[in-house]
Amino acid sequence: MHAGTAGIILFDITNIQRKTGDVMDNLVYALPGRISDMLFRTPKEKLEQVNEIRLRINKPIVIRTVSGEYVLSEKGMCREGGEIFTAADAQAFLRRINEHSPYIHGESLCGGYITIRGGHRIGIGGEVICDDGKVRCITNQSSFCIRCAHQIKGCFEYVRETVFEGGICSCLFFSPPGGGKTTMLRDCCRVLSNEGRNVALVDERNEISACYMGVPSLDVGARCDVLSFCPRRTGILMAVRALAPQVIITDELGTAEDLRAVNTALDSGVTVIASVHAGSIEELRRKEYSRLLRFNRYVSLQRGERGPVYRVFDADFMPLGARRDRYCCI
């Protein structure tokens, strides 16, 4: 770590363990054969940058990375001349991600997504069938958005010094989608659990732990109890009552009910570390449930020109001390 200009702290991230290669390997069993074959013709150093894969019937296959957007061709990732994703590809893809059972992912599919082995989340577009305002199923699936999970061991240590300088406290990470919140929470869970704290992970979408047959396939630490596919509010209250956690970690708070459950945990003496979608501290404060926010720290994660940047705010939403932006490693 070394000082930069204008209060910016720059970090040497050469020792960060980015587990993207292993993560991409986990996609092989889900992607149709011809697509995975094309994908893995890409040089490893470029493949390690993949964050998102977009599959749309009769459209080119689009891949987003930390360095920009690519299409997929017979030669791998390139800037133009991409292969078309066909209806036959879509059917093969659905069969594989459902592991040949149309029912295994039924509940999550009603929410518009499937989480597969490795923690990858697949958003699904198509014809939505509703009954009394409740989604029953999605048919004629025509597009898929694969958000690639990344385990970056060590990223939590680069924010710990400033965010938790007085000790571990309740904290809310916020950013736009794709800002690194889930990656940060995963490493936070791993570190705090391995340090000896009892951590309860309420993983509603199974993205943080990527449980398979009930066992996490990503490293969330030695003393972590996971409630996967459990609604946040229910899971937080279950954890407080039954698992005796010192820390509860959960992803993407979104309702007043979620915040009331968080506050119940705080009143019980449990530290809560969570995340929420918000592009700025002002946007966070405009949310209708903002009056229920009782965290000690609020941490903005943003994508800057020179890399990921974070900024810390106190319990009153004020910038912490004289600190400004700092570069992170997500």
mmCIF file with all atom_site columns, N, CA and C in Angstrom, residues 197-227:
data_model
loop_
_atom_site.group_PDB
_atom_site.id
_atom_site.type_symbol
_atom_site.label_atom_id
_atom_site.label_alt_id
_atom_site.label_comp_id
_atom_site.label_asym_id
_atom_site.label_entity_id
_atom_site.label_seq_id
_atom_site.pdbx_PDB_ins_code
_atom_site.Cartn_x
_atom_site.Cartn_y
_atom_site.Cartn_z
_atom_site.occupancy
_atom_site.B_iso_or_equiv
_atom_site.pdbx_formal_charge
_atom_site.auth_seq_id
_atom_site.auth_comp_id
_atom_site.auth_asym_id
_atom_site.auth_atom_id
_atom_site.pdbx_PDB_model_num
ATOM 1  N N  . ARG A 1 197 ? -14.772 -15.895 14.597 1.00 0.00 ? 197 ARG A N  1
ATOM 2  C CA . ARG A 1 197 ? -16.131 -15.430 14.869 1.00 0.00 ? 197 ARG A CA 1
ATOM 3  C C  . ARG A 1 197 ? -17.148 -16.397 14.276 1.00 0.00 ? 197 ARG A C  1
ATOM 4  N N  . ASN A 1 198 ? -18.267 -16.573 14.965 1.00 0.00 ? 198 ASN A N  1
ATOM 5  C CA . ASN A 1 198 ? -19.380 -17.335 14.412 1.00 0.00 ? 198 ASN A CA 1
ATOM 6  C C  . ASN A 1 198 ? -20.158 -16.434 13.464 1.00 0.00 ? 198 ASN A C  1
ATOM 7  N N  . VAL A 1 199 ? -20.161 -16.792 12.197 1.00 0.00 ? 199 VAL A N  1
ATOM 8  C CA . VAL A 1 199 ? -20.798 -15.979 11.165 1.00 0.00 ? 199 VAL A CA 1
ATOM 9  C C  . VAL A 1 199 ? -21.997 -16.738 10.605 1.00 0.00 ? 199 VAL A C  1
ATOM 10 N N  . ALA A 1 200 ? -23.137 -16.062 10.529 1.00 0.00 ? 200 ALA A N  1
ATOM 11 C CA . ALA A 1 200 ? -24.307 -16.624 9.850  1.00 0.00 ? 200 ALA A CA 1
ATOM 12 C C  . ALA A 1 200 ? -24.463 -15.903 8.520  1.00 0.00 ? 200 ALA A C  1
ATOM 13 N N  . LEU A 1 201 ? -24.447 -16.654 7.444  1.00 0.00 ? 201 LEU A N  1
ATOM 14 C CA . LEU A 1 201 ? -24.580 -16.092 6.105  1.00 0.00 ? 201 LEU A CA 1
ATOM 15 C C  . LEU A 1 201 ? -25.980 -16.377 5.581  1.00 0.00 ? 201 LEU A C  1
ATOM 16 N N  . VAL A 1 202 ? -26.774 -15.330 5.423  1.00 0.00 ? 202 VAL A N  1
ATOM 17 C CA . VAL A 1 202 ? -28.123 -15.463 4.869  1.00 0.00 ? 202 VAL A CA 1
ATOM 18 C C  . VAL A 1 202 ? -28.005 -15.176 3.377  1.00 0.00 ? 202 VAL A C  1
ATOM 19 N N  . ASP A 1 203 ? -28.002 -16.230 2.581  1.00 0.00 ? 203 ASP A N  1
ATOM 20 C CA . ASP A 1 203 ? -27.641 -16.158 1.166  1.00 0.00 ? 203 ASP A CA 1
ATOM 21 C C  . ASP A 1 203 ? -28.858 -16.478 0.313  1.00 0.00 ? 203 ASP A C  1
ATOM 22 N N  . GLU A 1 204 ? -29.754 -15.511 0.192  1.00 0.00 ? 204 GLU A N  1
ATOM 23 C CA . GLU A 1 204 ? -31.053 -15.760 -0.447 1.00 0.00 ? 204 GLU A CA 1
ATOM 24 C C  . GLU A 1 204 ? -30.911 -16.264 -1.877 1.00 0.00 ? 204 GLU A C  1
ATOM 25 N N  . ARG A 1 205 ? -29.956 -15.742 -2.624 1.00 0.00 ? 205 ARG A N  1
ATOM 26 C CA . ARG A 1 205 ? -29.802 -16.138 -4.028 1.00 0.00 ? 205 ARG A CA 1
ATOM 27 C C  . ARG A 1 205 ? -28.683 -17.165 -4.222 1.00 0.00 ? 205 ARG A C  1
ATOM 28 N N  . ASN A 1 206 ? -28.063 -17.579 -3.128 1.00 0.00 ? 206 ASN A N  1
ATOM 29 C CA . ASN A 1 206 ? -26.989 -18.582 -3.174 1.00 0.00 ? 206 ASN A CA 1
ATOM 30 C C  . ASN A 1 206 ? -25.813 -18.123 -4.019 1.00 0.00 ? 206 ASN A C  1
ATOM 31 N N  . GLU A 1 207 ? -25.577 -16.815 -4.074 1.00 0.00 ? 207 GLU A N  1
ATOM 32 C CA . GLU A 1 207 ? -24.464 -16.281 -4.849 1.00 0.00 ? 207 GLU A CA 1
ATOM 33 C C  . GLU A 1 207 ? -23.188 -16.163 -4.028 1.00 0.00 ? 207 GLU A C  1
ATOM 34 N N  . ILE A 1 208 ? -23.306 -15.897 -2.744 1.00 0.00 ? 208 ILE A N  1
ATOM 35 C CA . ILE A 1 208 ? -22.122 -15.665 -1.919 1.00 0.00 ? 208 ILE A CA 1
ATOM 36 C C  . ILE A 1 208 ? -21.396 -16.987 -1.655 1.00 0.00 ? 208 ILE A C  1
ATOM 37 N N  . SER A 1 209 ? -22.149 -17.994 -1.246 1.00 0.00 ? 209 SER A N  1
ATOM 38 C CA . SER A 1 209 ? -21.551 -19.279 -0.862 1.00 0.00 ? 209 SER A CA 1
ATOM 39 C C  . SER A 1 209 ? -21.582 -20.316 -1.978 1.00 0.00 ? 209 SER A C  1
ATOM 40 N N  . ALA A 1 210 ? -22.518 -20.170 -2.919 1.00 0.00 ? 210 ALA A N  1
ATOM 41 C CA . ALA A 1 210 ? -22.692 -21.138 -4.011 1.00 0.00 ? 210 ALA A CA 1
ATOM 42 C C  . ALA A 1 210 ? -22.838 -22.552 -3.466 1.00 0.00 ? 210 ALA A C  1
ATOM 43 N N  . CYS A 1 211 ? -23.777 -22.747 -2.540 1.00 0.00 ? 211 CYS A N  1
ATOM 44 C CA . CYS A 1 211 ? -23.978 -24.071 -1.955 1.00 0.00 ? 211 CYS A CA 1
ATOM 45 C C  . CYS A 1 211 ? -24.447 -25.068 -3.013 1.00 0.00 ? 211 CYS A C  1
ATOM 46 N N  . TYR A 1 212 ? -23.878 -26.256 -2.934 1.00 0.00 ? 212 TYR A N  1
ATOM 47 C CA . TYR A 1 212 ? -24.307 -27.357 -3.793 1.00 0.00 ? 212 TYR A CA 1
ATOM 48 C C  . TYR A 1 212 ? -24.566 -28.555 -2.890 1.00 0.00 ? 212 TYR A C  1
ATOM 49 N N  . MET A 1 213 ? -25.794 -29.029 -2.900 1.00 0.00 ? 213 MET A N  1
ATOM 50 C CA . MET A 1 213 ? -26.224 -30.085 -1.981 1.00 0.00 ? 213 MET A CA 1
ATOM 51 C C  . MET A 1 213 ? -25.997 -29.640 -0.526 1.00 0.00 ? 213 MET A C  1
ATOM 52 N N  . GLY A 1 214 ? -26.221 -28.343 -0.279 1.00 0.00 ? 214 GLY A N  1
ATOM 53 C CA . GLY A 1 214 ? -26.138 -27.804 1.072  1.00 0.00 ? 214 GLY A CA 1
ATOM 54 C C  . GLY A 1 214 ? -24.753 -27.408 1.534  1.00 0.00 ? 214 GLY A C  1
ATOM 55 N N  . VAL A 1 215 ? -23.720 -27.696 0.733  1.00 0.00 ? 215 VAL A N  1
ATOM 56 C CA . VAL A 1 215 ? -22.337 -27.419 1.137  1.00 0.00 ? 215 VAL A CA 1
ATOM 57 C C  . VAL A 1 215 ? -21.782 -26.289 0.280  1.00 0.00 ? 215 VAL A C  1
ATOM 58 N N  . PRO A 1 216 ? -21.196 -25.224 0.882  1.00 0.00 ? 216 PRO A N  1
ATOM 59 C CA . PRO A 1 216 ? -20.640 -24.123 0.091  1.00 0.00 ? 216 PRO A CA 1
ATOM 60 C C  . PRO A 1 216 ? -19.547 -24.607 -0.852 1.00 0.00 ? 216 PRO A C  1
ATOM 61 N N  . SER A 1 217 ? -19.610 -24.178 -2.110 1.00 0.00 ? 217 SER A N  1
ATOM 62 C CA . SER A 1 217 ? -18.548 -24.509 -3.058 1.00 0.00 ? 217 SER A CA 1
ATOM 63 C C  . SER A 1 217 ? -17.535 -23.377 -3.180 1.00 0.00 ? 217 SER A C  1
ATOM 64 N N  . LEU A 1 218 ? -17.842 -22.228 -2.574 1.00 0.00 ? 218 LEU A N  1
ATOM 65 C CA . LEU A 1 218 ? -16.886 -21.137 -2.467 1.00 0.00 ? 218 LEU A CA 1
ATOM 66 C C  . LEU A 1 218 ? -16.465 -21.012 -1.001 1.00 0.00 ? 218 LEU A C  1
ATOM 67 N N  . ASP A 1 219 ? -15.288 -20.460 -0.775 1.00 0.00 ? 219 ASP A N  1
ATOM 68 C CA . ASP A 1 219 ? -14.706 -20.414 0.569  1.00 0.00 ? 219 ASP A CA 1
ATOM 69 C C  . ASP A 1 219 ? -15.314 -19.277 1.377  1.00 0.00 ? 219 ASP A C  1
ATOM 70 N N  . VAL A 1 220 ? -16.163 -19.618 2.348  1.00 0.00 ? 220 VAL A N  1
ATOM 71 C CA . VAL A 1 220 ? -16.760 -18.623 3.234  1.00 0.00 ? 220 VAL A CA 1
ATOM 72 C C  . VAL A 1 220 ? -16.266 -18.778 4.671  1.00 0.00 ? 220 VAL A C  1
ATOM 73 N N  . GLY A 1 221 ? -15.204 -19.552 4.854  1.00 0.00 ? 221 GLY A N  1
ATOM 74 C CA . GLY A 1 221 ? -14.580 -19.656 6.166  1.00 0.00 ? 221 GLY A CA 1
ATOM 75 C C  . GLY A 1 221 ? -14.994 -20.884 6.951  1.00 0.00 ? 221 GLY A C  1
ATOM 76 N N  . ALA A 1 222 ? -14.270 -21.102 8.049  1.00 0.00 ? 222 ALA A N  1
ATOM 77 C CA . ALA A 1 222 ? -14.418 -22.337 8.832  1.00 0.00 ? 222 ALA A CA 1
ATOM 78 C C  . ALA A 1 222 ? -15.557 -22.294 9.837  1.00 0.00 ? 222 ALA A C  1
ATOM 79 N N  . ARG A 1 223 ? -16.002 -21.100 10.205 1.00 0.00 ? 223 ARG A N  1
ATOM 80 C CA . ARG A 1 223 ? -17.030 -20.980 11.250 1.00 0.00 ? 223 ARG A CA 1
ATOM 81 C C  . ARG A 1 223 ? -18.262 -20.257 10.724 1.00 0.00 ? 223 ARG A C  1
ATOM 82 N N  . CYS A 1 224 ? -18.651 -20.614 9.519  1.00 0.00 ? 224 CYS A N  1
ATOM 83 C CA . CYS A 1 224 ? -19.792 -19.958 8.866  1.00 0.00 ? 224 CYS A CA 1
ATOM 84 C C  . CYS A 1 224 ? -20.946 -20.938 8.725  1.00 0.00 ? 224 CYS A C  1
ATOM 85 N N  . ASP A 1 225 ? -22.121 -20.517 9.194  1.00 0.00 ? 225 ASP A N  1
ATOM 86 C CA . ASP A 1 225 ? -23.356 -21.279 9.007  1.00 0.00 ? 225 ASP A CA 1
ATOM 87 C C  . ASP A 1 225 ? -24.155 -20.601 7.900  1.00 0.00 ? 225 ASP A C  1
ATOM 88 N N  . VAL A 1 226 ? -24.506 -21.365 6.869  1.00 0.00 ? 226 VAL A N  1
ATOM 89 C CA . VAL A 1 226 ? -25.150 -20.786 5.689  1.00 0.00 ? 226 VAL A CA 1
ATOM 90 C C  . VAL A 1 226 ? -26.627 -21.153 5.638  1.00 0.00 ? 226 VAL A C  1
ATOM 91 N N  . LEU A 1 227 ? -27.459 -20.156 5.395  1.00 0.00 ? 227 LEU A N  1
ATOM 92 C CA . LEU A 1 227 ? -28.869 -20.362 5.084  1.00 0.00 ? 227 LEU A CA 1
ATOM 93 C C  . LEU A 1 227 ? -29.054 -19.949 3.630  1.00 0.00 ? 227 LEU A C  1
#
